[in-house]
mmCIF file of C-alpha atoms in Angstrom:
data_model
loop_
_atom_site.group_PDB
_atom_site.id
_atom_site.type_symbol
_atom_site.label_atom_id
_atom_site.label_comp_id
_atom_site.label_asym_id
_atom_site.label_seq_id
_atom_site.Cartn_x
_atom_site.Cartn_y
_atom_site.Cartn_z
ATOM 1 C CA UNK Q 1 -28.757 -18.913 -19.761
ATOM 2 C CA UNK Q 2 -30.293 -15.810 -21.374
ATOM 3 C CA UNK Q 3 -34.065 -15.823 -21.654
ATOM 4 C CA UNK Q 4 -36.571 -14.215 -23.971
ATOM 5 C CA UNK Q 5 -39.719 -13.187 -22.139
ATOM 6 C CA UNK Q 6 -42.974 -13.090 -24.022
ATOM 7 C CA UNK Q 7 -46.674 -13.197 -23.346
ATOM 8 C CA UNK Q 8 -48.378 -16.206 -24.934
ATOM 9 C CA UNK Q 9 -51.879 -15.520 -26.182
ATOM 10 C CA UNK Q 10 -54.029 -17.222 -28.790
ATOM 11 C CA UNK Q 11 -52.382 -20.009 -30.829
ATOM 12 C CA UNK Q 12 -53.164 -19.883 -34.532
ATOM 13 C CA UNK Q 13 -55.702 -22.417 -35.732
ATOM 14 C CA UNK Q 14 -53.276 -23.435 -38.473
ATOM 15 C CA UNK Q 15 -50.884 -24.997 -35.957
ATOM 16 C CA UNK Q 16 -49.861 -28.634 -36.018
ATOM 17 C CA UNK Q 17 -52.895 -30.927 -36.143
ATOM 18 C CA UNK Q 18 -53.321 -34.566 -35.344
ATOM 19 C CA UNK Q 19 -54.658 -35.736 -38.693
ATOM 20 C CA UNK Q 20 -57.683 -37.955 -38.922
ATOM 21 C CA UNK Q 21 -58.803 -37.855 -35.297
ATOM 22 C CA UNK Q 22 -58.360 -34.572 -33.441
ATOM 23 C CA UNK Q 23 -56.246 -31.472 -33.657
ATOM 24 C CA UNK Q 24 -54.042 -29.445 -31.388
ATOM 25 C CA UNK Q 25 -55.511 -26.155 -30.398
ATOM 26 C CA UNK Q 26 -54.790 -23.314 -27.964
ATOM 27 C CA UNK Q 27 -56.496 -22.915 -24.642
ATOM 28 C CA UNK Q 28 -59.898 -21.320 -25.019
ATOM 29 C CA UNK Q 29 -61.059 -18.430 -22.892
ATOM 30 C CA UNK Q 30 -59.564 -15.010 -22.300
ATOM 31 C CA UNK Q 31 -55.942 -14.299 -22.984
ATOM 32 C CA UNK Q 32 -53.777 -14.216 -19.902
ATOM 33 C CA UNK Q 33 -50.045 -14.036 -19.180
ATOM 34 C CA UNK Q 34 -48.294 -17.247 -18.218
ATOM 35 C CA UNK Q 35 -44.727 -18.124 -17.353
ATOM 36 C CA UNK Q 36 -42.707 -17.851 -20.559
ATOM 37 C CA UNK Q 37 -40.798 -20.745 -22.138
ATOM 38 C CA UNK Q 38 -37.017 -20.658 -22.055
ATOM 39 C CA UNK Q 39 -35.025 -20.338 -25.275
ATOM 40 C CA UNK Q 40 -31.275 -20.348 -25.477
ATOM 41 C CA UNK Q 41 -29.979 -17.301 -27.370
ATOM 42 C CA UNK Q 42 -28.384 -17.990 -30.775
ATOM 43 C CA UNK Q 43 -24.730 -17.104 -31.322
ATOM 44 C CA UNK Q 44 -24.068 -13.359 -31.785
ATOM 45 C CA UNK Q 45 -23.033 -13.949 -35.409
ATOM 46 C CA UNK Q 46 -26.564 -14.989 -36.291
ATOM 47 C CA UNK Q 47 -28.955 -12.457 -34.703
ATOM 48 C CA UNK Q 48 -32.530 -13.688 -34.584
ATOM 49 C CA UNK Q 49 -35.191 -11.033 -33.945
ATOM 50 C CA UNK Q 50 -37.918 -11.982 -31.521
ATOM 51 C CA UNK Q 51 -41.333 -12.615 -33.031
ATOM 52 C CA UNK Q 52 -44.134 -10.297 -31.993
ATOM 53 C CA UNK Q 53 -47.220 -11.474 -30.201
ATOM 54 C CA UNK Q 54 -49.341 -13.327 -32.738
ATOM 55 C CA UNK Q 55 -53.089 -13.193 -32.342
ATOM 56 C CA UNK Q 56 -55.822 -14.903 -34.270
ATOM 57 C CA UNK Q 57 -59.409 -15.979 -33.991
ATOM 58 C CA UNK Q 58 -60.222 -18.876 -31.631
ATOM 59 C CA UNK Q 59 -59.978 -22.438 -32.949
ATOM 60 C CA UNK Q 60 -63.043 -24.505 -33.839
ATOM 61 C CA UNK Q 61 -65.130 -25.504 -30.800
ATOM 62 C CA UNK Q 62 -64.417 -29.176 -31.443
ATOM 63 C CA UNK Q 63 -60.712 -28.754 -30.800
ATOM 64 C CA UNK Q 64 -59.652 -30.432 -27.553
ATOM 65 C CA UNK Q 65 -57.752 -28.358 -25.006
ATOM 66 C CA UNK Q 66 -54.383 -29.813 -24.061
ATOM 67 C CA UNK Q 67 -52.929 -29.271 -20.628
ATOM 68 C CA UNK Q 68 -49.223 -28.858 -19.878
ATOM 69 C CA UNK Q 69 -47.213 -31.920 -18.995
ATOM 70 C CA UNK Q 70 -47.394 -32.960 -15.366
ATOM 71 C CA UNK Q 71 -43.673 -33.680 -15.346
ATOM 72 C CA UNK Q 72 -41.705 -31.576 -12.883
ATOM 73 C CA UNK Q 73 -38.955 -30.970 -15.415
ATOM 74 C CA UNK Q 74 -39.745 -28.937 -18.546
ATOM 75 C CA UNK Q 75 -39.301 -30.717 -21.852
ATOM 76 C CA UNK Q 76 -35.878 -29.972 -23.312
ATOM 77 C CA UNK Q 77 -35.782 -29.843 -27.088
ATOM 78 C CA UNK Q 78 -32.432 -29.362 -28.814
ATOM 79 C CA UNK Q 79 -32.334 -27.894 -32.304
ATOM 80 C CA UNK Q 80 -29.127 -28.394 -34.317
ATOM 81 C CA UNK Q 81 -28.606 -25.828 -37.063
ATOM 82 C CA UNK Q 82 -25.742 -24.340 -39.102
ATOM 83 C CA UNK Q 83 -25.679 -21.023 -37.236
ATOM 84 C CA UNK Q 84 -22.202 -20.268 -38.550
ATOM 85 C CA UNK Q 85 -20.407 -21.095 -41.770
ATOM 86 C CA UNK Q 86 -21.642 -20.994 -45.384
ATOM 87 C CA UNK Q 87 -25.186 -22.093 -44.488
ATOM 88 C CA UNK Q 88 -25.677 -19.706 -41.575
ATOM 89 C CA UNK Q 89 -28.453 -17.805 -43.371
ATOM 90 C CA UNK Q 90 -30.496 -20.983 -43.762
ATOM 91 C CA UNK Q 91 -29.775 -21.934 -40.161
ATOM 92 C CA UNK Q 92 -30.993 -18.548 -38.923
ATOM 93 C CA UNK Q 93 -34.214 -18.872 -40.940
ATOM 94 C CA UNK Q 94 -34.884 -22.357 -39.565
ATOM 95 C CA UNK Q 95 -34.296 -21.043 -36.044
ATOM 96 C CA UNK Q 96 -36.676 -18.161 -36.722
ATOM 97 C CA UNK Q 97 -39.335 -20.645 -37.814
ATOM 98 C CA UNK Q 98 -38.679 -22.855 -34.783
ATOM 99 C CA UNK Q 99 -39.123 -19.872 -32.473
ATOM 100 C CA UNK Q 100 -42.334 -18.919 -34.252
ATOM 101 C CA UNK Q 101 -43.662 -22.425 -33.553
ATOM 102 C CA UNK Q 102 -42.454 -22.159 -29.978
ATOM 103 C CA UNK Q 103 -44.483 -19.038 -29.278
ATOM 104 C CA UNK Q 104 -47.532 -20.275 -31.143
ATOM 105 C CA UNK Q 105 -47.553 -23.868 -29.944
ATOM 106 C CA UNK Q 106 -45.578 -24.420 -26.747
ATOM 107 C CA UNK Q 107 -46.401 -23.843 -23.106
ATOM 108 C CA UNK Q 108 -44.184 -22.790 -20.230
ATOM 109 C CA UNK Q 109 -42.920 -26.360 -19.715
ATOM 110 C CA UNK Q 110 -40.912 -26.343 -22.950
ATOM 111 C CA UNK Q 111 -37.263 -25.363 -23.404
ATOM 112 C CA UNK Q 112 -35.817 -24.912 -26.899
ATOM 113 C CA UNK Q 113 -32.023 -25.028 -26.958
ATOM 114 C CA UNK Q 114 -30.222 -24.115 -30.206
ATOM 115 C CA UNK Q 115 -26.784 -25.594 -30.929
ATOM 116 C CA UNK Q 116 -24.511 -24.661 -33.812
ATOM 117 C CA UNK Q 117 -23.766 -27.655 -36.058
ATOM 118 C CA UNK Q 118 -21.686 -25.459 -38.393
ATOM 119 C CA UNK Q 119 -23.083 -27.441 -41.335
ATOM 120 C CA UNK Q 120 -20.315 -30.042 -40.943
ATOM 121 C CA UNK Q 121 -20.065 -33.610 -39.690
ATOM 122 C CA UNK Q 122 -17.705 -32.667 -36.851
ATOM 123 C CA UNK Q 123 -19.848 -29.700 -35.900
ATOM 124 C CA UNK Q 124 -22.963 -31.863 -35.754
ATOM 125 C CA UNK Q 125 -21.227 -34.445 -33.543
ATOM 126 C CA UNK Q 126 -20.108 -31.716 -31.140
ATOM 127 C CA UNK Q 127 -23.609 -30.202 -31.143
ATOM 128 C CA UNK Q 128 -25.232 -33.546 -30.262
ATOM 129 C CA UNK Q 129 -22.721 -34.039 -27.456
ATOM 130 C CA UNK Q 130 -23.659 -30.621 -26.061
ATOM 131 C CA UNK Q 131 -27.361 -31.358 -26.429
ATOM 132 C CA UNK Q 132 -27.045 -34.617 -24.526
ATOM 133 C CA UNK Q 133 -25.194 -32.928 -21.673
ATOM 134 C CA UNK Q 134 -28.200 -30.602 -21.429
ATOM 135 C CA UNK Q 135 -30.462 -33.685 -21.079
ATOM 136 C CA UNK Q 136 -32.271 -33.160 -24.382
ATOM 137 C CA UNK Q 137 -35.470 -35.201 -24.608
ATOM 138 C CA UNK Q 138 -35.519 -35.001 -28.410
ATOM 139 C CA UNK Q 139 -33.175 -33.555 -31.044
ATOM 140 C CA UNK Q 140 -34.439 -31.540 -34.004
ATOM 141 C CA UNK Q 141 -32.006 -31.277 -36.904
ATOM 142 C CA UNK Q 142 -29.362 -31.219 -38.209
ATOM 143 C CA UNK Q 143 -29.982 -30.031 -41.755
ATOM 144 C CA UNK Q 144 -27.650 -31.961 -44.048
ATOM 145 C CA UNK Q 145 -27.248 -35.663 -44.706
ATOM 146 C CA UNK Q 146 -23.539 -35.679 -43.863
ATOM 147 C CA UNK Q 147 -24.296 -34.082 -40.493
ATOM 148 C CA UNK Q 148 -27.129 -36.468 -39.736
ATOM 149 C CA UNK Q 149 -25.118 -39.578 -40.580
ATOM 150 C CA UNK Q 150 -22.174 -38.418 -38.477
ATOM 151 C CA UNK Q 151 -24.193 -37.501 -35.386
ATOM 152 C CA UNK Q 152 -26.893 -40.180 -35.488
ATOM 153 C CA UNK Q 153 -24.955 -42.863 -33.618
ATOM 154 C CA UNK Q 154 -24.566 -40.626 -30.563
ATOM 155 C CA UNK Q 155 -28.295 -39.957 -30.424
ATOM 156 C CA UNK Q 156 -29.070 -43.656 -30.892
ATOM 157 C CA UNK Q 157 -26.668 -44.678 -28.120
ATOM 158 C CA UNK Q 158 -28.358 -42.200 -25.781
ATOM 159 C CA UNK Q 159 -31.833 -43.375 -26.800
ATOM 160 C CA UNK Q 160 -32.824 -39.875 -27.910
ATOM 161 C CA UNK Q 161 -34.899 -39.504 -31.074
ATOM 162 C CA UNK Q 162 -33.499 -37.267 -33.824
ATOM 163 C CA UNK Q 163 -35.835 -35.558 -36.302
ATOM 164 C CA UNK Q 164 -33.477 -34.346 -39.021
ATOM 165 C CA UNK Q 165 -34.325 -31.947 -41.836
ATOM 166 C CA UNK Q 166 -32.520 -34.079 -44.418
ATOM 167 C CA UNK Q 167 -34.257 -35.563 -47.453
ATOM 168 C CA UNK Q 168 -31.764 -38.445 -47.606
ATOM 169 C CA UNK Q 169 -33.600 -41.624 -46.631
ATOM 170 C CA UNK Q 170 -30.279 -43.475 -46.220
ATOM 171 C CA UNK Q 171 -29.547 -41.286 -43.188
ATOM 172 C CA UNK Q 172 -32.758 -42.365 -41.434
ATOM 173 C CA UNK Q 173 -33.787 -45.353 -39.344
ATOM 174 C CA UNK Q 174 -33.423 -46.761 -35.843
ATOM 175 C CA UNK Q 175 -34.604 -43.642 -34.039
ATOM 176 C CA UNK Q 176 -33.449 -41.121 -36.649
ATOM 177 C CA UNK Q 177 -36.132 -39.549 -38.851
ATOM 178 C CA UNK Q 178 -35.777 -37.705 -42.172
ATOM 179 C CA UNK Q 179 -38.404 -34.945 -42.166
ATOM 180 C CA UNK Q 180 -37.289 -33.494 -45.509
ATOM 181 C CA UNK Q 181 -39.199 -33.729 -48.772
ATOM 182 C CA UNK Q 182 -38.191 -37.094 -50.216
ATOM 183 C CA UNK Q 183 -37.952 -36.953 -54.038
ATOM 184 C CA UNK Q 184 -39.204 -40.481 -54.768
ATOM 185 C CA UNK Q 185 -42.655 -40.115 -53.165
ATOM 186 C CA UNK Q 186 -43.050 -36.719 -54.849
ATOM 187 C CA UNK Q 187 -42.502 -38.318 -58.232
ATOM 188 C CA UNK Q 188 -44.920 -41.137 -57.457
ATOM 189 C CA UNK Q 189 -47.608 -38.674 -56.388
ATOM 190 C CA UNK Q 190 -47.511 -36.734 -59.669
ATOM 191 C CA UNK Q 191 -47.268 -39.938 -61.707
ATOM 192 C CA UNK Q 192 -50.330 -41.279 -59.893
ATOM 193 C CA UNK Q 193 -52.201 -38.064 -60.646
ATOM 194 C CA UNK Q 194 -51.275 -38.372 -64.326
ATOM 195 C CA UNK Q 195 -52.684 -41.919 -64.285
ATOM 196 C CA UNK Q 196 -55.928 -40.582 -62.810
ATOM 197 C CA UNK Q 197 -56.098 -38.286 -65.847
ATOM 198 C CA UNK Q 198 -55.818 -41.242 -68.260
ATOM 199 C CA UNK Q 199 -52.051 -41.032 -68.662
ATOM 200 C CA UNK Q 200 -50.817 -44.366 -67.255
ATOM 201 C CA UNK Q 201 -47.721 -44.808 -69.476
ATOM 202 C CA UNK Q 202 -44.835 -42.952 -67.886
ATOM 203 C CA UNK Q 203 -41.580 -41.904 -69.466
ATOM 204 C CA UNK Q 204 -38.649 -40.868 -67.282
ATOM 205 C CA UNK Q 205 -35.959 -38.442 -68.431
ATOM 206 C CA UNK Q 206 -33.621 -37.950 -65.493
ATOM 207 C CA UNK Q 207 -30.262 -36.305 -64.844
ATOM 208 C CA UNK Q 208 -27.496 -38.794 -64.110
ATOM 209 C CA UNK Q 209 -26.937 -37.521 -60.586
ATOM 210 C CA UNK Q 210 -27.939 -38.751 -57.128
ATOM 211 C CA UNK Q 211 -31.305 -36.968 -57.238
ATOM 212 C CA UNK Q 212 -32.214 -38.370 -60.646
ATOM 213 C CA UNK Q 213 -31.200 -41.912 -59.729
ATOM 214 C CA UNK Q 214 -33.176 -41.718 -56.469
ATOM 215 C CA UNK Q 215 -36.323 -40.788 -58.386
ATOM 216 C CA UNK Q 216 -35.780 -43.508 -60.985
ATOM 217 C CA UNK Q 217 -35.199 -46.209 -58.365
ATOM 218 C CA UNK Q 218 -38.297 -45.241 -56.409
ATOM 219 C CA UNK Q 219 -40.550 -45.136 -59.453
ATOM 220 C CA UNK Q 220 -39.162 -48.388 -60.790
ATOM 221 C CA UNK Q 221 -39.990 -50.117 -57.500
ATOM 222 C CA UNK Q 222 -43.351 -48.511 -56.767
ATOM 223 C CA UNK Q 223 -45.043 -47.340 -59.977
ATOM 224 C CA UNK Q 224 -47.026 -50.533 -60.550
ATOM 225 C CA UNK Q 225 -48.579 -50.213 -57.085
ATOM 226 C CA UNK Q 226 -50.554 -47.186 -58.300
ATOM 227 C CA UNK Q 227 -51.270 -48.535 -61.761
ATOM 228 C CA UNK Q 228 -48.469 -46.702 -63.575
ATOM 229 C CA UNK Q 229 -46.218 -48.379 -66.148
ATOM 230 C CA UNK Q 230 -42.684 -47.084 -66.723
ATOM 231 C CA UNK Q 231 -42.684 -47.287 -70.513
ATOM 232 C CA UNK Q 232 -39.268 -45.793 -71.201
ATOM 233 C CA UNK Q 233 -36.297 -44.418 -69.270
ATOM 234 C CA UNK Q 234 -33.254 -42.385 -70.230
ATOM 235 C CA UNK Q 235 -30.575 -40.569 -68.238
ATOM 236 C CA UNK Q 236 -28.809 -37.468 -69.502
ATOM 237 C CA UNK Q 237 -25.549 -35.872 -68.494
ATOM 238 C CA UNK Q 238 -26.397 -33.073 -66.084
ATOM 239 C CA UNK Q 239 -23.571 -30.998 -67.594
ATOM 240 C CA UNK Q 240 -24.453 -31.587 -71.252
ATOM 241 C CA UNK Q 241 -25.543 -28.633 -73.381
ATOM 242 C CA UNK Q 242 -27.350 -30.835 -75.913
ATOM 243 C CA UNK Q 243 -29.413 -33.898 -75.037
ATOM 244 C CA UNK Q 244 -31.073 -34.430 -78.422
ATOM 245 C CA UNK Q 245 -29.439 -37.850 -78.838
ATOM 246 C CA UNK Q 246 -30.854 -38.935 -75.472
ATOM 247 C CA UNK Q 247 -34.326 -37.686 -76.418
ATOM 248 C CA UNK Q 248 -34.198 -39.681 -79.659
ATOM 249 C CA UNK Q 249 -33.519 -42.838 -77.650
ATOM 250 C CA UNK Q 250 -36.451 -41.979 -75.387
ATOM 251 C CA UNK Q 251 -38.994 -41.934 -78.205
ATOM 252 C CA UNK Q 252 -40.526 -45.230 -79.329
ATOM 253 C CA UNK Q 253 -42.096 -44.983 -82.770
ATOM 254 C CA UNK Q 254 -45.057 -47.255 -83.513
ATOM 255 C CA UNK Q 255 -46.059 -47.407 -87.194
ATOM 256 C CA UNK Q 256 -49.557 -48.488 -86.203
ATOM 257 C CA UNK Q 257 -50.008 -45.467 -83.919
ATOM 258 C CA UNK Q 258 -48.853 -42.318 -85.742
ATOM 259 C CA UNK Q 259 -47.853 -39.524 -83.390
ATOM 260 C CA UNK Q 260 -47.582 -41.854 -80.397
ATOM 261 C CA UNK Q 261 -44.128 -41.591 -78.846
ATOM 262 C CA UNK Q 262 -44.705 -44.510 -76.454
ATOM 263 C CA UNK Q 263 -45.668 -42.638 -73.294
ATOM 264 C CA UNK Q 264 -48.492 -40.372 -72.116
ATOM 265 C CA UNK Q 265 -46.565 -38.428 -69.480
ATOM 266 C CA UNK Q 266 -42.873 -37.665 -69.025
ATOM 267 C CA UNK Q 267 -41.305 -36.844 -65.682
ATOM 268 C CA UNK Q 268 -38.225 -34.602 -65.591
ATOM 269 C CA UNK Q 269 -36.840 -34.476 -62.031
ATOM 270 C CA UNK Q 270 -34.621 -31.441 -62.554
ATOM 271 C CA UNK Q 271 -34.560 -27.725 -61.836
ATOM 272 C CA UNK Q 272 -33.536 -24.250 -62.897
ATOM 273 C CA UNK Q 273 -31.984 -23.442 -66.230
ATOM 274 C CA UNK Q 274 -31.161 -27.079 -66.871
ATOM 275 C CA UNK Q 275 -34.864 -27.955 -66.636
ATOM 276 C CA UNK Q 276 -35.735 -25.266 -69.154
ATOM 277 C CA UNK Q 277 -32.979 -26.448 -71.491
ATOM 278 C CA UNK Q 278 -34.306 -30.008 -71.357
ATOM 279 C CA UNK Q 279 -37.862 -28.833 -72.065
ATOM 280 C CA UNK Q 280 -36.659 -26.824 -75.052
ATOM 281 C CA UNK Q 281 -34.830 -29.882 -76.407
ATOM 282 C CA UNK Q 282 -38.012 -31.936 -76.117
ATOM 283 C CA UNK Q 283 -39.937 -29.352 -78.124
ATOM 284 C CA UNK Q 284 -37.247 -29.309 -80.822
ATOM 285 C CA UNK Q 285 -37.443 -33.097 -81.069
ATOM 286 C CA UNK Q 286 -41.195 -32.950 -81.686
ATOM 287 C CA UNK Q 287 -42.610 -33.947 -78.310
ATOM 288 C CA UNK Q 288 -45.859 -32.012 -78.126
ATOM 289 C CA UNK Q 289 -47.041 -31.003 -74.609
ATOM 290 C CA UNK Q 290 -50.600 -31.298 -75.934
ATOM 291 C CA UNK Q 291 -50.082 -35.057 -76.261
ATOM 292 C CA UNK Q 292 -47.404 -35.751 -73.642
ATOM 293 C CA UNK Q 293 -47.913 -34.157 -70.225
ATOM 294 C CA UNK Q 294 -44.649 -33.038 -68.657
ATOM 295 C CA UNK Q 295 -44.283 -33.795 -64.953
ATOM 296 C CA UNK Q 296 -41.847 -32.659 -62.286
ATOM 297 C CA UNK Q 297 -41.006 -32.817 -58.604
ATOM 298 C CA UNK Q 298 -40.864 -30.046 -56.024
ATOM 299 C CA UNK Q 299 -37.673 -28.864 -57.723
ATOM 300 C CA UNK Q 300 -39.996 -27.142 -60.180
ATOM 301 C CA UNK Q 301 -41.569 -25.025 -57.446
ATOM 302 C CA UNK Q 302 -38.884 -22.339 -57.452
ATOM 303 C CA UNK Q 303 -37.500 -22.926 -60.950
ATOM 304 C CA UNK Q 304 -39.809 -20.468 -62.775
ATOM 305 C CA UNK Q 305 -41.083 -23.218 -65.099
ATOM 306 C CA UNK Q 306 -43.626 -20.852 -66.652
ATOM 307 C CA UNK Q 307 -40.797 -18.922 -68.317
ATOM 308 C CA UNK Q 308 -40.253 -21.882 -70.657
ATOM 309 C CA UNK Q 309 -43.218 -22.352 -73.060
ATOM 310 C CA UNK Q 310 -42.704 -26.111 -73.237
ATOM 311 C CA UNK Q 311 -43.294 -26.460 -69.487
ATOM 312 C CA UNK Q 312 -46.542 -24.455 -69.367
ATOM 313 C CA UNK Q 313 -49.374 -26.805 -68.460
ATOM 314 C CA UNK Q 314 -47.016 -29.267 -66.775
ATOM 315 C CA UNK Q 315 -47.801 -30.747 -63.363
ATOM 316 C CA UNK Q 316 -45.738 -31.089 -60.198
ATOM 317 C CA UNK Q 317 -46.421 -31.899 -56.527
ATOM 318 C CA UNK Q 318 -46.252 -29.291 -53.774
ATOM 319 C CA UNK Q 319 -47.485 -28.764 -50.224
ATOM 320 C CA UNK Q 320 -50.960 -27.241 -49.847
ATOM 321 C CA UNK Q 321 -50.832 -23.641 -50.968
ATOM 322 C CA UNK Q 322 -53.110 -22.145 -48.312
ATOM 323 C CA UNK Q 323 -51.304 -23.334 -45.196
ATOM 324 C CA UNK Q 324 -47.849 -22.556 -46.510
ATOM 325 C CA UNK Q 325 -48.907 -19.076 -47.676
ATOM 326 C CA UNK Q 326 -50.305 -18.349 -44.235
ATOM 327 C CA UNK Q 327 -47.009 -19.429 -42.659
ATOM 328 C CA UNK Q 328 -45.064 -17.148 -45.001
ATOM 329 C CA UNK Q 329 -47.287 -14.231 -44.022
ATOM 330 C CA UNK Q 330 -46.785 -14.818 -40.295
ATOM 331 C CA UNK Q 331 -43.051 -15.368 -40.688
ATOM 332 C CA UNK Q 332 -42.635 -12.212 -42.770
ATOM 333 C CA UNK Q 333 -44.592 -10.187 -40.245
ATOM 334 C CA UNK Q 334 -42.462 -11.514 -37.404
ATOM 335 C CA UNK Q 335 -39.016 -11.287 -38.998
ATOM 336 C CA UNK Q 336 -39.331 -8.766 -41.819
ATOM 337 C CA UNK Q 337 -38.308 -11.088 -44.649
ATOM 338 C CA UNK Q 338 -39.852 -13.905 -46.674
ATOM 339 C CA UNK Q 339 -38.706 -17.320 -45.413
ATOM 340 C CA UNK Q 340 -36.706 -19.702 -47.587
ATOM 341 C CA UNK Q 341 -38.572 -22.810 -48.735
ATOM 342 C CA UNK Q 342 -37.109 -25.114 -46.075
ATOM 343 C CA UNK Q 343 -37.977 -22.840 -43.153
ATOM 344 C CA UNK Q 344 -41.357 -24.514 -42.770
ATOM 345 C CA UNK Q 345 -39.575 -27.697 -41.707
ATOM 346 C CA UNK Q 346 -38.208 -25.836 -38.704
ATOM 347 C CA UNK Q 347 -41.731 -24.837 -37.757
ATOM 348 C CA UNK Q 348 -43.272 -28.271 -38.223
ATOM 349 C CA UNK Q 349 -40.543 -30.135 -36.329
ATOM 350 C CA UNK Q 350 -40.760 -27.751 -33.366
ATOM 351 C CA UNK Q 351 -44.549 -27.808 -33.394
ATOM 352 C CA UNK Q 352 -44.479 -31.615 -33.425
ATOM 353 C CA UNK Q 353 -42.191 -31.602 -30.380
ATOM 354 C CA UNK Q 354 -44.451 -29.061 -28.656
ATOM 355 C CA UNK Q 355 -47.530 -31.222 -29.240
ATOM 356 C CA UNK Q 356 -45.863 -34.313 -27.812
ATOM 357 C CA UNK Q 357 -44.467 -32.321 -24.901
ATOM 358 C CA UNK Q 358 -47.932 -31.118 -23.935
ATOM 359 C CA UNK Q 359 -49.281 -34.622 -23.563
ATOM 360 C CA UNK Q 360 -49.569 -35.908 -20.042
ATOM 361 C CA UNK Q 361 -47.252 -37.633 -19.614
ATOM 362 C CA UNK Q 362 -45.175 -36.223 -22.447
ATOM 363 C CA UNK Q 363 -44.044 -38.802 -24.927
ATOM 364 C CA UNK Q 364 -41.220 -38.652 -27.467
ATOM 365 C CA UNK Q 365 -41.160 -42.408 -28.005
ATOM 366 C CA UNK Q 366 -41.064 -44.091 -31.405
ATOM 367 C CA UNK Q 367 -44.734 -45.061 -31.069
ATOM 368 C CA UNK Q 368 -45.726 -41.435 -30.473
ATOM 369 C CA UNK Q 369 -43.573 -40.075 -33.289
ATOM 370 C CA UNK Q 370 -44.833 -42.687 -35.754
ATOM 371 C CA UNK Q 371 -48.538 -42.293 -35.029
ATOM 372 C CA UNK Q 372 -50.316 -43.916 -38.006
ATOM 373 C CA UNK Q 373 -52.847 -41.083 -38.239
ATOM 374 C CA UNK Q 374 -49.970 -38.661 -38.697
ATOM 375 C CA UNK Q 375 -49.935 -34.930 -38.212
ATOM 376 C CA UNK Q 376 -50.900 -31.911 -40.276
ATOM 377 C CA UNK Q 377 -48.590 -28.952 -40.329
ATOM 378 C CA UNK Q 378 -47.461 -26.070 -42.484
ATOM 379 C CA UNK Q 379 -46.649 -28.381 -45.391
ATOM 380 C CA UNK Q 380 -49.766 -30.531 -45.143
ATOM 381 C CA UNK Q 381 -50.237 -33.937 -43.590
ATOM 382 C CA UNK Q 382 -47.197 -36.019 -42.770
ATOM 383 C CA UNK Q 383 -46.324 -39.037 -40.720
ATOM 384 C CA UNK Q 384 -43.025 -40.499 -39.666
ATOM 385 C CA UNK Q 385 -42.623 -44.140 -40.592
ATOM 386 C CA UNK Q 386 -40.858 -46.875 -38.660
ATOM 387 C CA UNK Q 387 -38.042 -46.849 -41.246
ATOM 388 C CA UNK Q 388 -37.372 -43.197 -40.393
ATOM 389 C CA UNK Q 389 -38.758 -41.636 -43.572
ATOM 390 C CA UNK Q 390 -41.563 -39.088 -43.728
ATOM 391 C CA UNK Q 391 -44.696 -39.817 -45.737
ATOM 392 C CA UNK Q 392 -46.481 -36.697 -46.960
ATOM 393 C CA UNK Q 393 -49.673 -35.673 -48.690
ATOM 394 C CA UNK Q 394 -49.035 -33.392 -51.667
ATOM 395 C CA UNK Q 395 -51.264 -31.183 -53.758
ATOM 396 C CA UNK Q 396 -50.735 -30.947 -57.535
ATOM 397 C CA UNK Q 397 -49.944 -27.658 -59.270
ATOM 398 C CA UNK Q 398 -50.125 -26.759 -62.945
ATOM 399 C CA UNK Q 399 -47.503 -24.478 -64.490
ATOM 400 C CA UNK Q 400 -48.907 -21.142 -65.683
ATOM 401 C CA UNK Q 401 -47.323 -18.837 -68.245
ATOM 402 C CA UNK Q 402 -48.028 -15.822 -66.038
ATOM 403 C CA UNK Q 403 -48.551 -15.425 -62.324
ATOM 404 C CA UNK Q 404 -48.469 -18.123 -59.667
ATOM 405 C CA UNK Q 405 -48.859 -21.754 -60.653
ATOM 406 C CA UNK Q 406 -52.373 -23.094 -60.118
ATOM 407 C CA UNK Q 407 -53.296 -25.771 -57.599
ATOM 408 C CA UNK Q 408 -55.445 -28.213 -59.573
ATOM 409 C CA UNK Q 409 -55.715 -31.112 -57.115
ATOM 410 C CA UNK Q 410 -55.846 -30.686 -53.338
ATOM 411 C CA UNK Q 411 -53.684 -32.515 -50.873
ATOM 412 C CA UNK Q 412 -55.486 -35.183 -48.872
ATOM 413 C CA UNK Q 413 -56.801 -34.196 -45.454
ATOM 414 C CA UNK Q 414 -55.922 -37.553 -43.902
ATOM 415 C CA UNK Q 415 -53.909 -40.613 -44.779
ATOM 416 C CA UNK Q 416 -57.040 -42.722 -44.803
ATOM 417 C CA UNK Q 417 -58.224 -40.600 -47.763
ATOM 418 C CA UNK Q 418 -54.819 -40.209 -49.399
ATOM 419 C CA UNK Q 419 -55.129 -40.214 -53.200
#
C-alpha cells in the first residue's frame, strides 16, 4: 500500500476538543520526528495534494497530553467517499479535510483508508465490504442518505460503527450516526433565539418538499419545549413563480390589533433564488421586516440573502464563525483552494476518530461516541445521540446588506450551557 511520509509537529489548538471537561491537545515540548501514519492513496482520477507541515503556537497549559494507544495494531479508520462519479469533487474535498485532520490530530498508530463509494448505493455497499476486509475499526462516511441506508446493514452486522456525513435522520440509528447538519434542530435554534428577543409567535412558510416538511414536523413537535408557539403554517409549491395566494392565507388579521399579522417571526427554510423570490412576495403582500423578523436555516448561509432587501436583518443559525474561518484558512493554505461547506465534516469526523484512537485502550464503542459532554470541532460543539443523530450548538447570524453576515449570538461552549 502506498504511503505518504510526513513529519508531525505541533497540533493546532483549534483541534477537536472534549467539550465541558477537557480538550485534546498535541504533545508539549520540542518538535521531533515520529513514525508517520499510513494513508491509502486515493484513486488516480481524484488527485489529492499532500498538506504541508502545519505549525502553530502551543496549546493552553491546562490541556492534557494524550499518549498513543497501547494496542499492538494501529487503529484502522475507513473513509467512504464519492471519489469518482458526479460528486467526485466533493469527495476529494472531504478527503483533503480528512487528511488535514490526520496530520494535525493523529499519531503513528492511526491508519486512514479511503474507499470509493461512487456516490451510489451499490458503490457504498462494495466500499463497506472492502473496508471490513481491511479490519476497519470504524467507518467514516458515506456522504449521501441513499448510500448510508444501503451500506448500514453490513456495518451493523459486523459491529462496526458508521459515522456518516448525511443529514437524513432516518438513515441513522443502531450504530449508524448522521453527522450532517440536521435541518429541524437548526430551525428550533433560530426560533428559540427569536423567542429570547420577545418574538414567541412563530409563522412557518415552507416549500412543499422533503426539506420543508422535515423542518415543519420538527418544529411542530418541539417548539413548545422552548416556549415558542407555531401560530400559523403554510406550504408553497417549490416550483411556483407566484406565492401571493399562499401568503394571504398565512396572514391572520385581527381588527383589535391593527398591523398585527398574527406572528412575530416567520421562518422560511429555503435557499437561493427561490428564497429571494419568497421574500419579495412577502414584501409585496405588506409583511414589514420591521415588525416580523424573517428567520432561516443554514440554507441561507450561501444563498446571498443580503442581495434581497426584504431579507436584510433576518436571522439564521450557523456554526461559530471563528473556528470555521480558521479551518478554511488552513485548508486553503494546504490545498490551494477554498473548501466547500461540507468539507469541515470530513475534518471533524476524522479528528473524532483520532481522539478516540489515542485513548488507552482505544475505544470506538457506542458509549465513547455518544459521550454526553460531546466534542467541539470545526463547526462548534456536537454530540452524537443514542438515536444516531448529531446535536449541535449553533451561533446566530444577522443578514447584512453589504459584506459578511454578522454573528449576533455566540454558539454555546458546552451542552450544559446550551441556549
